[in-house]
Coordinates of C-alpha atoms and ligand atoms in Angstrom, one line a residue:
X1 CA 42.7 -0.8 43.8
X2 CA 41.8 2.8 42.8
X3 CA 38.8 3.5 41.4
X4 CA 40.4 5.0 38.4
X5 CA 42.1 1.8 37.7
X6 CA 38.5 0.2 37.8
X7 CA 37.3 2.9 34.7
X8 CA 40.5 2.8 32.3
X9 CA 41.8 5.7 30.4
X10 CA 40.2 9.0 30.3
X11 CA 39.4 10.8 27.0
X12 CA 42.5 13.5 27.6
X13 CA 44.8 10.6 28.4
X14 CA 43.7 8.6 25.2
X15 CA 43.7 11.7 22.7
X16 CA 47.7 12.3 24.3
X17 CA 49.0 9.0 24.0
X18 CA 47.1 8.9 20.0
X19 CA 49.0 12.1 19.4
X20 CA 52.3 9.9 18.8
X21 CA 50.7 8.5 15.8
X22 CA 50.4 12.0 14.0
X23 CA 54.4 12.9 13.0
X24 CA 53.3 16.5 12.6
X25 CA 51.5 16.5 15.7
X26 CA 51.9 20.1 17.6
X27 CA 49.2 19.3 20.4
X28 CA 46.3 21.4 18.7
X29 CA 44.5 18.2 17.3
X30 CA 44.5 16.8 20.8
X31 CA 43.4 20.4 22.6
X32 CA 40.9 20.5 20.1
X33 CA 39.6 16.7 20.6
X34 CA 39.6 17.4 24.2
X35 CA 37.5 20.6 23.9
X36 CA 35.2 19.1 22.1
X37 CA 34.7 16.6 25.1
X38 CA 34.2 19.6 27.0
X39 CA 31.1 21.4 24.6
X40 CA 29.7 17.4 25.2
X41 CA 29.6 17.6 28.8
X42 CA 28.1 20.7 28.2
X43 CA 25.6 19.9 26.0
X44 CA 24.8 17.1 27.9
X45 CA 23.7 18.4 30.8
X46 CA 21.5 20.5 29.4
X47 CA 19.9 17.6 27.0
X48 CA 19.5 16.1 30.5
X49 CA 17.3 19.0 31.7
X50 CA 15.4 19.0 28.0
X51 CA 12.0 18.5 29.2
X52 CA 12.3 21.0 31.7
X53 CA 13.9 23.9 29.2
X54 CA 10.4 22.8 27.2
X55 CA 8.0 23.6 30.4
X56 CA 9.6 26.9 30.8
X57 CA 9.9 27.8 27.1
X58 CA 6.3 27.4 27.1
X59 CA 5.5 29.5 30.1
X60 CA 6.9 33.1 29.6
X61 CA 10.9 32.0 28.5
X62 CA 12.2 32.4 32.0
X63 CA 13.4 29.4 34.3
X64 CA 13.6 29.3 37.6
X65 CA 16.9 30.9 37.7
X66 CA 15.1 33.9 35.7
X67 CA 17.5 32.7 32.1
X68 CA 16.0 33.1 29.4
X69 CA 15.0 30.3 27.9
X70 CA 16.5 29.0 24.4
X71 CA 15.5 26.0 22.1
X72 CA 17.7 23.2 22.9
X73 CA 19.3 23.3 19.1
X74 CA 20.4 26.7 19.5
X75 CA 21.8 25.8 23.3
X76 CA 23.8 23.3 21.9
X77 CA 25.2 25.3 18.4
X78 CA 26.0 28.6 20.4
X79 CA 27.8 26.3 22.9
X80 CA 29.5 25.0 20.3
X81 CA 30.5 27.5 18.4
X82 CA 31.7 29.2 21.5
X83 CA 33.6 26.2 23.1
X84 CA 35.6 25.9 19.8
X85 CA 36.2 29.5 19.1
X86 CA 37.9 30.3 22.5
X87 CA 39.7 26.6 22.4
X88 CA 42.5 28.7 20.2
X89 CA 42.5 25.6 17.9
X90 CA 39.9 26.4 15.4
X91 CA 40.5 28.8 11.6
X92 CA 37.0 28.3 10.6
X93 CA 33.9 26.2 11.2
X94 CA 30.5 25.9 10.0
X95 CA 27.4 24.4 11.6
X96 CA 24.0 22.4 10.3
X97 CA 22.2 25.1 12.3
X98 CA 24.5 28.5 10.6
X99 CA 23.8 29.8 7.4
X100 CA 27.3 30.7 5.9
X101 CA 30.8 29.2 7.4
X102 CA 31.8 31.8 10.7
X103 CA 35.9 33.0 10.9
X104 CA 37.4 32.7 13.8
X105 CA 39.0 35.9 14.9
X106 CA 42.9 36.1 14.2
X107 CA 43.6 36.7 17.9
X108 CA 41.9 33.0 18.5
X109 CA 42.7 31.3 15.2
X110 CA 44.0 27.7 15.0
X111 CA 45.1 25.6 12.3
X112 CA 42.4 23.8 12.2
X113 CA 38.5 23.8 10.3
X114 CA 35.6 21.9 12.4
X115 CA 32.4 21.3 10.7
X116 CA 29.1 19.5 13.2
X117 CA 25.4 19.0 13.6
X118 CA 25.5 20.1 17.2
X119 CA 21.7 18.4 17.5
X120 CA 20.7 16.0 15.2
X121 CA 17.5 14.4 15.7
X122 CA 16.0 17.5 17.3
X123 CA 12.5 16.0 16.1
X124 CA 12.9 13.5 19.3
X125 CA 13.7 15.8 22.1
X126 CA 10.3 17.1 23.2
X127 CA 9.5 12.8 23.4
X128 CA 12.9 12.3 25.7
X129 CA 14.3 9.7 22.7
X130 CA 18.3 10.0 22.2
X131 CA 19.9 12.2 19.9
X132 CA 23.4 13.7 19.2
X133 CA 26.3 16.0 18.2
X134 CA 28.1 15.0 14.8
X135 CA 31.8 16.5 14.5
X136 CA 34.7 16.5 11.7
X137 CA 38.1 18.0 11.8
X138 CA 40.1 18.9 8.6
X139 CA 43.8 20.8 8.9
X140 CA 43.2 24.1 7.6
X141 CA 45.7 24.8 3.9
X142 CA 49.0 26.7 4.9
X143 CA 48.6 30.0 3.9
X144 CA 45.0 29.7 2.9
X145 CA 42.7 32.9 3.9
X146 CA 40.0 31.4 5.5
X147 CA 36.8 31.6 2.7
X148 CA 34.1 29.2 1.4
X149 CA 36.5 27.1 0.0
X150 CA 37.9 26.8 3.4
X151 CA 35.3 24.9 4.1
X152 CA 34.4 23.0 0.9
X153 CA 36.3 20.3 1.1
X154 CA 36.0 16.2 0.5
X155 CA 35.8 13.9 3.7
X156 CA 39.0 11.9 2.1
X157 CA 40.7 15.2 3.8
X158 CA 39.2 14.9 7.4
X159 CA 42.3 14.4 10.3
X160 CA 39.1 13.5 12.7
X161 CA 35.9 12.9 13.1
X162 CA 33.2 11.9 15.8
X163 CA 30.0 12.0 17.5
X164 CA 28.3 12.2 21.3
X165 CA 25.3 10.5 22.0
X166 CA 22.6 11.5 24.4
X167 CA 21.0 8.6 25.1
X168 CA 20.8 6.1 28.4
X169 CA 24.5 7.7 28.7
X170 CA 26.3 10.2 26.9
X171 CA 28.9 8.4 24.6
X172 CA 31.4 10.0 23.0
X173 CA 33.0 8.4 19.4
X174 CA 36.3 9.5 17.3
X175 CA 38.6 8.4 15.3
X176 CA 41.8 10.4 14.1
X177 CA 42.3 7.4 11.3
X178 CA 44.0 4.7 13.1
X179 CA 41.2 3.0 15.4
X180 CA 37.5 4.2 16.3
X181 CA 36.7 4.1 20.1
X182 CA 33.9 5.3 22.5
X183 CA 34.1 7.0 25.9
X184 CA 31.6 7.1 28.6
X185 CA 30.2 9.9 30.6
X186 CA 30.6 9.1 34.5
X187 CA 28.6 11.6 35.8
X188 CA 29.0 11.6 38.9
X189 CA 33.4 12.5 38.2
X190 CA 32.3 14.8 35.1
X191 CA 35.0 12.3 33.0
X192 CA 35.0 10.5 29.7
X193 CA 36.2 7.0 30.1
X194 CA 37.4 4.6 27.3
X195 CA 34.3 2.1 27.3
X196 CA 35.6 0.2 23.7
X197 CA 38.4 0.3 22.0
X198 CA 39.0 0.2 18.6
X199 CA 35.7 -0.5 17.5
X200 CA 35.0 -2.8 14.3
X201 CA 31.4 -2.7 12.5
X202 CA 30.8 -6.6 12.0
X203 CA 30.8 -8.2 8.6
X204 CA 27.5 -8.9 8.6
X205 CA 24.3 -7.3 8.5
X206 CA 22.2 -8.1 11.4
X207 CA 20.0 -4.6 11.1
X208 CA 18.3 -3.2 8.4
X209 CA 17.5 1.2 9.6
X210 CA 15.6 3.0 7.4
X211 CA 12.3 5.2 6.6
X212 CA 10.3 2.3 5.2
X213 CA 7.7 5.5 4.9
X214 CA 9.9 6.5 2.4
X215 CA 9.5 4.0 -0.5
X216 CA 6.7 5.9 -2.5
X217 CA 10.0 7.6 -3.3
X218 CA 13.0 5.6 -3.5
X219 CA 15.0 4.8 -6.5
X220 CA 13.9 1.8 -8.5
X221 CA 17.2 -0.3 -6.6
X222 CA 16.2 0.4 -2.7
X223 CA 13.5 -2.1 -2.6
X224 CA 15.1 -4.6 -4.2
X225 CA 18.1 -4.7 -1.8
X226 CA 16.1 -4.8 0.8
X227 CA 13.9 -7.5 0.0
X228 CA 17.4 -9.4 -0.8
X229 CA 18.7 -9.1 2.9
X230 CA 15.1 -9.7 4.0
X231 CA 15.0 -12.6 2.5
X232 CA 18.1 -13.7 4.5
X233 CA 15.1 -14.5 7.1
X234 CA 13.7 -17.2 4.6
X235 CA 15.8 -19.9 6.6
X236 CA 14.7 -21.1 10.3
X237 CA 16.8 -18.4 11.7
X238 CA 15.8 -14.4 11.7
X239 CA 19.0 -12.9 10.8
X240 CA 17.9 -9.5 10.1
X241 CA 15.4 -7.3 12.3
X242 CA 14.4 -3.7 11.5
X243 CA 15.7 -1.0 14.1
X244 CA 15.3 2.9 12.9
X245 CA 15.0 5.9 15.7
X246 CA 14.9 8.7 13.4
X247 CA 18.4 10.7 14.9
X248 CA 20.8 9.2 12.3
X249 CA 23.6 9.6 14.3
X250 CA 22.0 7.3 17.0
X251 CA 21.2 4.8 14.7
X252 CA 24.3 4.7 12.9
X253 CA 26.0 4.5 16.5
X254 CA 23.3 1.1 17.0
X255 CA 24.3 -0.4 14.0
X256 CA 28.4 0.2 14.4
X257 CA 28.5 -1.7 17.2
X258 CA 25.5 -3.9 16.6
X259 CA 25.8 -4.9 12.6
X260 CA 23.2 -2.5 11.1
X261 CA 22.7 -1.2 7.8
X262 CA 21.7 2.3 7.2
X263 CA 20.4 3.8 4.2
X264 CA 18.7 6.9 3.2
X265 CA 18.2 7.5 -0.7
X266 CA 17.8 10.0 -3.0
X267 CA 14.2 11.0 -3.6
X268 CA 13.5 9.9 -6.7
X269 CA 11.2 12.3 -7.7
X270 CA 12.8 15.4 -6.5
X271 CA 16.3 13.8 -7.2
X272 CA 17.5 15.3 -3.7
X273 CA 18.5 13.8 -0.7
X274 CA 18.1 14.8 2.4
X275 CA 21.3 14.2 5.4
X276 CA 23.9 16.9 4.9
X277 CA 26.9 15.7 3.0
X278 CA 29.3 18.3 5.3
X279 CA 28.0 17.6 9.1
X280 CA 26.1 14.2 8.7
X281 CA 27.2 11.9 6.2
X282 CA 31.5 13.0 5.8
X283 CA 32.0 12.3 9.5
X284 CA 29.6 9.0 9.7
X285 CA 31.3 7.4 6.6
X286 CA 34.6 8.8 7.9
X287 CA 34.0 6.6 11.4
X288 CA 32.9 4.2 9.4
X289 CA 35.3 3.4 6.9
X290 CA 38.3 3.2 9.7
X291 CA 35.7 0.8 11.8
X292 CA 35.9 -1.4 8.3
X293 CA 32.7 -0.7 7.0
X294 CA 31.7 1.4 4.0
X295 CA 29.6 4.7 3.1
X296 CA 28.7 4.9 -0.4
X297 CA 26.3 7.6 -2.4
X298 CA 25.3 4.5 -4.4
X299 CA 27.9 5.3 -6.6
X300 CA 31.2 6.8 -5.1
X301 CA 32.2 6.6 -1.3
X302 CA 30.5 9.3 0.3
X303 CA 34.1 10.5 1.0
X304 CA 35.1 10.8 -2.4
X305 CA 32.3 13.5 -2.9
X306 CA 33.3 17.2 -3.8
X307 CA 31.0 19.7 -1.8
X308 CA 30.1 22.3 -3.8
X309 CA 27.6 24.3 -1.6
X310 CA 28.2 24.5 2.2
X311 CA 24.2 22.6 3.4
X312 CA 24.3 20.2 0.3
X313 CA 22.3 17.2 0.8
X314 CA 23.4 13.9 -1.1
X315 CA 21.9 10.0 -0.4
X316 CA 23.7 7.7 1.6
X317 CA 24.1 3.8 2.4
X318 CA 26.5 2.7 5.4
X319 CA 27.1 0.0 7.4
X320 CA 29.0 -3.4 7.0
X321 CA 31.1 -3.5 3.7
X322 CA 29.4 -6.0 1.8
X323 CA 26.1 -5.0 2.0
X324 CA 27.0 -1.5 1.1
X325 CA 29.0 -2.6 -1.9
X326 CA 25.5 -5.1 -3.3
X327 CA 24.0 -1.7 -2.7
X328 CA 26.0 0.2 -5.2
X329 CA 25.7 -3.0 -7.3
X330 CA 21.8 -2.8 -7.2
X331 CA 22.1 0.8 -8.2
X332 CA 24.1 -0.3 -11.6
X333 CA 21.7 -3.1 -12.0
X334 CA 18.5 -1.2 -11.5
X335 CA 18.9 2.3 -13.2
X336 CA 16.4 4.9 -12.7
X337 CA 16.2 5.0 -17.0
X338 CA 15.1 1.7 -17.2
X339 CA 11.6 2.7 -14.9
Ligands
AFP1 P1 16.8 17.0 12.6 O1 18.0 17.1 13.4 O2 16.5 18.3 11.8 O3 15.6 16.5 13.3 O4 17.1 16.0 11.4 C1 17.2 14.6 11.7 C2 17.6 13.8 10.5 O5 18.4 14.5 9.6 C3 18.3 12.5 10.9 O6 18.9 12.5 12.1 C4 17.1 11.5 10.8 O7 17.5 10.2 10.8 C5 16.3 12.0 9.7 O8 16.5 13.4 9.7 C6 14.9 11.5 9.8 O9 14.2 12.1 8.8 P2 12.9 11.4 8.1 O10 11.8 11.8 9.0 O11 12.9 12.0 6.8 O12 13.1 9.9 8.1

């Protein structure tokens, strides 16, 4: 038996045989899916030597190579950025860590637009604790010279969307619509392998992940859903445990696979939330509505929003469908007005 035959499919081979599904499919989506594989090999290894970068950075910028030494974030968005502009694939794209959207040049330019969070959770690399690249794809308008509104557009448009995980092992997650499945790193071959297929969040809520530091501030609605699935424990049974690492992207990853819940409000005072509608929550509640779960802003799904502003911030619940939809029905029952 080969050894290939012991791994399964590769990411490449996966993202060609899915291009059959798409009618109008030229081969850019799947270059572009693939190439993004590549920046996460790329990043990876780097996340790999994170503690390391940090010793350096803190002892004149120079390695032992004599590189200058750059902040991990930065590492990962100029890879990026680079990775997708020479891929030939990419109009436009804009990143968590860029201030306005960048153009591709017209030499390089592809039909399509990629928005992504090339570190989230940046707040747990000096502490070696997992954290991740968030990606979505939308097909850029025929015609349309590339500007804001380029960029400005609602998740219900994404072709694709995804995330890599740096964690035990580098994982990498997308979905162009039809199913949701994860890929390992090997390694030791440099390869993604299919590690599960067509991924479904499960029905019920087995994890509850959020800032409980949080509450001073959340709206009147938020504690009284979770003391409703806490009380799920009343029985002789825990149903529900509390998991929360602080890289959303990783805990949303846990609780796809595991049954969590997710939710970060609104502050209620400031009336502001605080994940990025355009590289954190679109792509998340994209994954997870084709894995059968829901995002929600409490009142619409998260990709029925309309960006207006390129780094706009909006609340979010996600997870397992039900519990997400008692969510938005909390928010009805418990308006901020009646406080
Ligand atoms: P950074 O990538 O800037 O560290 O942001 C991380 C993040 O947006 C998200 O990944 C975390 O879950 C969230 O912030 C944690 O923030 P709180 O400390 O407000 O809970």
């Amino acid at each position: 038996m080969s050894l290939a035959a012991d791994f399964g499919r590769t990411l490449t081979q996966h993202v060609l045989e899915n291009q059959e599904h798409h009618p109008d499919a030229r081969g850019q989506l799947s270059a572009l899916l693939t190439q993004i594989g590549v920046a996460g090999k790329l990043i990876s290894a780097q996340v790999r030597r994170a503690g390391l970068i940090e010793v350096w950075g803190a002892t004149g910028e120079t390695n032992v190579q004599g590189e200058r030494v750059q902040k991990l974030d930065q590492i990962a968005n100029d890879t990026f950025v680079e990775v997708l502009k020479r891929s030939g694939c990419v109009a436009a794209m804009a990143s968590e860590e860029e201030e306005s959207f960048i153009a591709v040049p017209a030499d390089l330019a592809g039909d399509y637009v990629v928005v992504f969070d090339p570190l989230d959770g940046s707040s747990n690399i000096d502490v070696g604790v997992s954290i991740g690249t968030i990606f979505a794809i939308y097909r850029k308008r025929p015609d349309e010279a590339v500007s804001l509104n380029t960029i400005l557009r609602r998740g219900r448009d994404l072709v694709a969307g995804g995330y890599i995980v740096y964690g035990s092992s580098t994982v990498l997650v997308y979905s162009s619509g039809q199913t949701v499945d994860c890929f390992t790193l090997d390694p030791s071959s440099g390869e993604f392998f299919l590690t599960r297929s067509d991924v479904r969040i499960p029905e019920k809520t087995s994890l509850l992940s959020t800032n409980e530091c949080n509450s001073p501030y959340w709206p009147r609605w938020t504690s009284k859903l979770i003391d409703t699935i806490k009380s799920r424990n009343d029985g002789p049974v825990r149903e529900v445990s509390a998991r929360h690492i602080g890289s959303l992207v990783v805990d949303f990853h846990r609780n796809l696979v595991k049954g969590g819940l997710y939710l970060y409000p609104v502050n209620r005072r400031t009336g502001r939330g605080k994940l990025r509608l355009l590289y954190e929550c679109n792509p998340l509640a994209f994954i997870a509505e084709v894995a059968g779960g829901r995002a929600s802003n409490g009142e619409i799904p998260i990709l029925d929003m309309v960006p207006t502003e390129l780094h706009q911030r909006c609340g979010i619940i996600v997870g397992p469908k039900a519990d997400v939809e008692l969510a938005e029905k909390m928010v009805r029952d418990f308006p901020e007005s009646d406080s």
